[in-house]
XYZ file of C-alpha atoms in Angstrom:
356
model
C -0.033 0.033 0.210
C 2.796 2.470 0.743
C 4.473 1.702 -2.609
C 1.170 2.266 -4.309
C 0.829 5.931 -2.351
C 4.024 6.907 -3.401
C 4.122 5.862 -6.933
C 0.510 7.756 -7.055
C 1.878 10.786 -5.676
C 5.242 10.768 -8.247
C 2.768 10.149 -11.376
C -0.089 12.536 -10.410
C 1.221 15.489 -12.046
C 1.896 13.539 -15.162
C -1.795 12.626 -15.077
C -3.200 15.949 -14.132
C -1.519 17.726 -17.340
C -3.798 15.160 -19.048
C -7.159 16.920 -18.346
C -8.976 17.856 -15.651
C -11.898 19.838 -14.232
C -15.293 19.506 -15.754
C -15.702 17.532 -19.201
C -16.565 19.095 -21.913
C -17.701 17.801 -25.454
C -20.546 15.743 -26.680
C -21.390 12.166 -26.355
C -23.155 9.750 -28.932
C -24.450 6.762 -27.517
C -26.699 3.731 -28.671
C -30.161 2.709 -26.967
C -33.343 1.546 -28.383
C -33.088 1.488 -32.031
C -31.231 5.042 -32.588
C -28.133 7.031 -31.630
C -28.731 9.802 -29.225
C -26.608 12.978 -28.390
C -25.970 14.553 -24.817
C -23.222 16.504 -23.156
C -20.011 14.964 -21.710
C -21.471 15.883 -18.276
C -24.713 13.984 -18.633
C -26.616 17.033 -17.869
C -28.631 17.710 -21.012
C -31.394 15.443 -22.063
C -30.392 13.146 -24.601
C -32.009 13.832 -28.294
C -32.259 11.527 -31.144
C -29.697 12.127 -33.892
C -30.061 8.826 -35.919
C -32.186 5.899 -36.504
C -30.275 2.520 -36.646
C -30.450 -0.300 -39.250
C -30.663 -2.823 -36.416
C -31.305 -2.786 -32.348
C -29.040 -0.709 -30.551
C -27.886 -4.306 -29.077
C -26.191 -5.136 -32.448
C -23.921 -2.268 -32.133
C -20.451 -3.217 -31.863
C -18.468 0.162 -32.243
C -19.352 3.980 -32.513
C -16.288 6.149 -33.577
C -15.762 9.924 -34.779
C -13.138 11.866 -36.325
C -11.133 14.671 -34.565
C -13.440 17.125 -35.297
C -16.586 15.358 -34.486
C -18.078 15.865 -38.042
C -18.420 12.326 -39.080
C -20.010 9.254 -37.229
C -18.680 5.718 -38.146
C -21.036 3.045 -36.755
C -20.606 -1.154 -36.897
C -23.740 -2.741 -36.640
C -23.490 -6.476 -36.610
C -20.819 -7.229 -39.272
C -21.449 -3.981 -41.474
C -20.419 -0.503 -41.390
C -22.401 2.659 -41.544
C -21.606 6.395 -41.714
C -23.274 9.698 -41.263
C -22.349 13.470 -41.159
C -22.998 14.947 -37.560
C -26.139 16.750 -37.883
C -26.691 20.428 -36.893
C -28.163 20.993 -33.150
C -31.518 19.698 -32.885
C -31.575 18.182 -36.175
C -31.328 14.499 -37.340
C -28.843 12.398 -39.763
C -29.190 9.124 -41.942
C -26.733 6.284 -41.554
C -25.426 5.210 -45.173
C -23.805 1.705 -45.724
C -20.562 1.295 -46.519
C -18.713 -1.544 -48.740
C -16.538 -2.826 -45.780
C -16.547 -6.361 -45.124
C -17.185 -6.710 -41.594
C -13.140 -6.642 -40.476
C -12.057 -3.076 -38.864
C -12.912 0.339 -40.220
C -11.112 3.545 -39.396
C -11.962 7.236 -40.062
C -9.390 9.825 -41.422
C -8.744 12.445 -38.744
C -10.347 15.101 -40.848
C -13.537 12.631 -41.314
C -13.499 12.965 -44.854
C -12.403 9.099 -45.600
C -12.845 5.580 -44.420
C -10.110 2.746 -44.419
C -11.230 -0.776 -44.445
C -10.997 -4.389 -46.020
C -13.395 -5.505 -48.746
C -14.617 -8.912 -49.402
C -11.231 -10.193 -50.775
C -9.247 -8.814 -47.720
C -7.901 -6.018 -49.549
C -7.729 -2.636 -48.354
C -10.561 -0.012 -49.472
C -10.330 3.683 -49.108
C -13.736 5.267 -49.549
C -14.251 8.904 -49.824
C -17.314 9.660 -48.327
C -18.129 13.242 -50.155
C -19.173 11.092 -53.196
C -18.891 7.649 -52.096
C -15.934 6.718 -54.556
C -13.869 3.477 -53.484
C -10.197 3.120 -54.112
C -8.599 -0.488 -53.940
C -5.232 -1.212 -52.653
C -3.288 -4.567 -52.807
C -2.914 -4.232 -48.938
C -3.922 -6.748 -46.129
C -7.265 -4.718 -45.041
C -7.305 -6.166 -41.543
C -3.749 -4.342 -40.759
C -3.993 -0.952 -42.437
C -4.112 2.206 -40.613
C -4.764 5.493 -42.195
C -2.712 8.412 -40.595
C -1.551 11.986 -41.043
C 2.208 12.042 -40.597
C 4.210 15.183 -41.048
C 1.560 16.591 -43.125
C 1.300 13.618 -45.228
C -1.693 11.099 -45.612
C -0.216 7.602 -45.272
C -1.093 3.975 -45.053
C 0.450 1.729 -42.501
C 0.347 -1.964 -42.651
C 1.741 -4.875 -41.635
C 3.124 -7.589 -44.313
C 5.822 -10.175 -44.679
C 6.925 -9.726 -41.217
C 7.571 -6.082 -41.112
C 5.602 -3.046 -40.657
C 5.542 -0.455 -43.869
C 4.393 3.148 -44.518
C 3.695 4.775 -47.741
C 1.767 7.822 -48.815
C -1.561 7.143 -50.092
C -0.831 9.279 -53.428
C 2.404 7.721 -53.980
C 2.583 4.092 -53.533
C 6.250 3.649 -54.763
C 7.582 5.472 -51.929
C 7.601 2.344 -49.338
C 9.684 2.328 -46.310
C 9.839 -0.160 -43.493
C 8.761 1.621 -40.160
C 9.095 -1.532 -37.697
C 11.496 -3.898 -38.863
C 9.665 -7.074 -36.697
C 6.077 -6.709 -37.092
C 4.065 -7.660 -33.680
C 2.210 -11.160 -34.244
C -1.067 -9.567 -33.426
C -2.649 -6.755 -32.143
C -1.090 -3.771 -34.253
C -2.577 -0.668 -33.712
C -1.157 2.824 -34.997
C -1.338 6.493 -33.657
C -3.257 8.636 -35.519
C -0.202 10.831 -36.330
C 1.756 7.897 -37.570
C 4.480 8.270 -35.104
C 4.059 5.306 -32.983
C 2.545 1.714 -32.562
C 1.478 -0.777 -30.325
C 1.111 -4.497 -30.749
C 1.915 -7.948 -29.016
C 4.826 -9.722 -28.891
C 6.609 -12.773 -27.520
C 9.243 -11.852 -24.707
C 10.297 -12.756 -21.478
C 8.407 -11.473 -18.546
C 9.852 -8.291 -16.720
C 10.793 -8.277 -12.914
C 10.263 -11.633 -11.016
C 7.080 -13.403 -12.236
C 6.345 -16.766 -11.093
C 6.560 -17.863 -14.694
C 9.942 -17.554 -16.471
C 9.014 -18.702 -19.832
C 8.482 -16.040 -22.712
C 4.804 -14.951 -23.225
C 2.757 -12.629 -25.311
C 2.970 -8.971 -24.122
C 1.804 -5.616 -25.542
C 4.556 -3.217 -26.424
C 4.606 0.006 -27.630
C 7.137 1.515 -30.238
C 8.102 4.290 -32.574
C 7.526 3.935 -36.084
C 11.085 4.929 -36.883
C 12.788 2.076 -38.629
C 14.422 0.884 -35.379
C 11.206 0.442 -33.108
C 12.699 -0.094 -29.661
C 9.974 -1.607 -27.610
C 8.668 -0.576 -24.135
C 6.338 -2.943 -22.263
C 2.731 -1.503 -21.877
C -0.114 -3.462 -19.716
C 0.680 -6.995 -20.475
C -2.633 -8.130 -21.323
C -4.035 -5.427 -22.742
C -6.116 -5.176 -25.922
C -5.904 -1.634 -27.501
C -9.122 -0.309 -28.653
C -8.588 2.968 -29.798
C -6.021 6.029 -29.469
C -6.792 9.865 -28.354
C -6.477 12.160 -31.582
C -3.534 13.727 -29.995
C -1.689 10.431 -30.162
C -0.577 10.634 -26.655
C -3.256 8.062 -24.946
C -4.449 4.672 -25.723
C -7.934 3.048 -24.448
C -7.263 -0.509 -23.424
C -9.212 -3.233 -22.070
C -7.308 -5.382 -19.652
C -9.453 -8.301 -18.671
C -12.277 -7.062 -16.661
C -10.696 -3.698 -16.464
C -10.997 -0.618 -18.346
C -7.989 1.425 -18.814
C -6.344 4.794 -20.289
C -2.470 4.247 -20.760
C 0.026 6.830 -21.734
C 1.518 5.481 -25.055
C 5.089 6.848 -23.988
C 5.874 6.709 -20.215
C 3.668 3.897 -18.705
C 1.435 5.538 -16.999
C -2.136 4.241 -16.622
C -5.424 4.137 -14.716
C -7.801 1.016 -14.590
C -11.575 0.741 -13.610
C -12.413 -2.569 -12.368
C -15.700 -4.147 -13.637
C -16.077 -1.809 -16.587
C -15.795 -2.454 -20.266
C -14.177 0.407 -22.382
C -15.842 1.932 -25.128
C -14.700 5.318 -26.127
C -11.854 7.810 -25.436
C -11.909 11.695 -25.277
C -9.905 13.437 -27.990
C -7.377 14.466 -25.570
C -7.191 11.263 -23.626
C -8.643 13.039 -20.322
C -11.954 10.763 -20.204
C -13.197 7.570 -21.112
C -16.533 6.112 -21.628
C -17.523 2.912 -19.994
C -20.208 0.422 -19.891
C -21.130 -1.088 -16.457
C -24.140 -2.930 -14.877
C -27.286 -0.762 -14.389
C -27.293 -1.592 -11.069
C -23.482 -1.136 -10.570
C -22.962 -4.266 -8.307
C -19.765 -5.226 -9.972
C -18.152 -2.149 -9.736
C -15.068 -1.886 -7.516
C -14.662 0.531 -4.455
C -12.528 3.674 -4.845
C -8.983 2.985 -3.990
C -5.248 4.094 -4.599
C -4.852 3.510 -8.183
C -2.961 0.283 -8.574
C -2.966 0.982 -12.323
C -0.444 3.874 -12.352
C 2.654 1.815 -13.048
C 5.609 2.103 -15.099
C 7.117 -0.444 -17.942
C 5.938 -3.724 -17.838
C 3.350 -3.618 -14.992
C 2.113 -6.859 -14.426
C -1.140 -7.169 -12.181
C -2.354 -10.542 -13.301
C -5.115 -9.148 -15.617
C -6.759 -11.558 -17.857
C -5.855 -12.557 -21.342
C -8.030 -11.474 -24.260
C -8.257 -12.198 -28.184
C -7.621 -8.677 -29.737
C -9.758 -9.596 -32.603
C -12.483 -7.961 -30.701
C -13.481 -7.390 -27.159
C -16.836 -8.503 -26.282
C -19.494 -6.026 -25.028
C -21.110 -6.830 -21.603
C -24.684 -8.107 -21.732
C -27.676 -7.689 -19.490
C -29.166 -4.091 -18.417
C -26.325 -1.463 -18.907
C -25.429 2.115 -18.171
C -22.913 4.312 -19.707
C -20.316 5.798 -17.463
C -17.741 8.526 -17.499
C -14.071 7.651 -16.000
C -11.496 10.226 -15.286
C -8.213 10.157 -15.802
C -6.326 13.088 -13.872
C -5.725 12.950 -10.317
C -3.743 10.411 -7.980
C -6.227 8.095 -7.168
C -8.657 6.228 -9.065
C -12.211 7.623 -8.796
C -15.467 5.309 -9.378
C -16.523 6.680 -12.729
C -19.650 8.656 -13.045
C -23.118 7.827 -14.484
C -23.828 9.504 -17.526
C -26.565 7.660 -19.129
C -28.789 5.248 -16.863
C -30.196 3.436 -19.902
C -27.944 2.441 -22.711
C -28.019 -0.962 -24.956
C -24.651 -0.478 -26.781
C -21.395 1.619 -27.025
C -20.710 5.409 -27.267
C -18.386 7.934 -28.901
C -16.673 11.139 -27.087
C -16.952 14.021 -29.577
C -15.441 17.378 -29.084
C -17.780 20.384 -28.680
C -19.807 21.629 -30.987
C -18.295 24.424 -33.496
């Protein structure tokens, strides 16, 4: 306990700089047969913004771009998109020709990258629906804005490569040894995370190499730093500094460089604020399984190992049963219990910046 308190005190300034005070922005969530909008404090009455093509319980993912101008929604195995409507108005979701795997928005919300039925990569320009095919493995491709250039980053033939969208001949190796799974790339193309087989850190009970989550720079060298051992990365903050992670039965926010993190036991992570200061998490409506407030055991350094459960990184299953949506706060020396945002929800959510 003494070590946890000292560690929390040392790391508190770094976490406080990530954001504090009242949350700003907007939250879109799934309930009934629609998407609904509320504010980041959960004070305004929720208003309907779009009808879903199926029940909200079939919604797997809701994402938005850095400006909050575009919504990207996975319902079952299909992907849909819509422009975010003006206040008080509604929008209509349109289907995308993506084949059930991951889909990602560009930072400006004008383009989606995903896989097609053949496993290739599709770049879909949302303004006119025009699709461009790339002979790249769609399941691993990320779309980044790196040093003022829009690039594709992908894993193939044992390495991670990058190339400008407009010049496929300028391919460079950014990670000589690709992770075995779980590759996730920062929006600015500066860093990535993924799972590698490596000896355990410290003095664990087991000594055999095992799968562990690492972070690395996309610099052609890719020196690795351990992150949450069994964590599954769900999303990046748009400033490329923070990660949304599910570690077994805990929802976590982790710094991409440095190792600090906070976790909330008994919750499932679904969205991250653009600056990483807040997370949206799902929990039981009666709150029965949420753990008590305590010194943050999740504020750790490189290679922290707290025995979290292993998860398949293909997908983190959403909880079932009556659900509520909660807001989890990164800042502060201690882990605060997530605050109730919406009592009745049927699916995930997305955090949008304030309306322009």
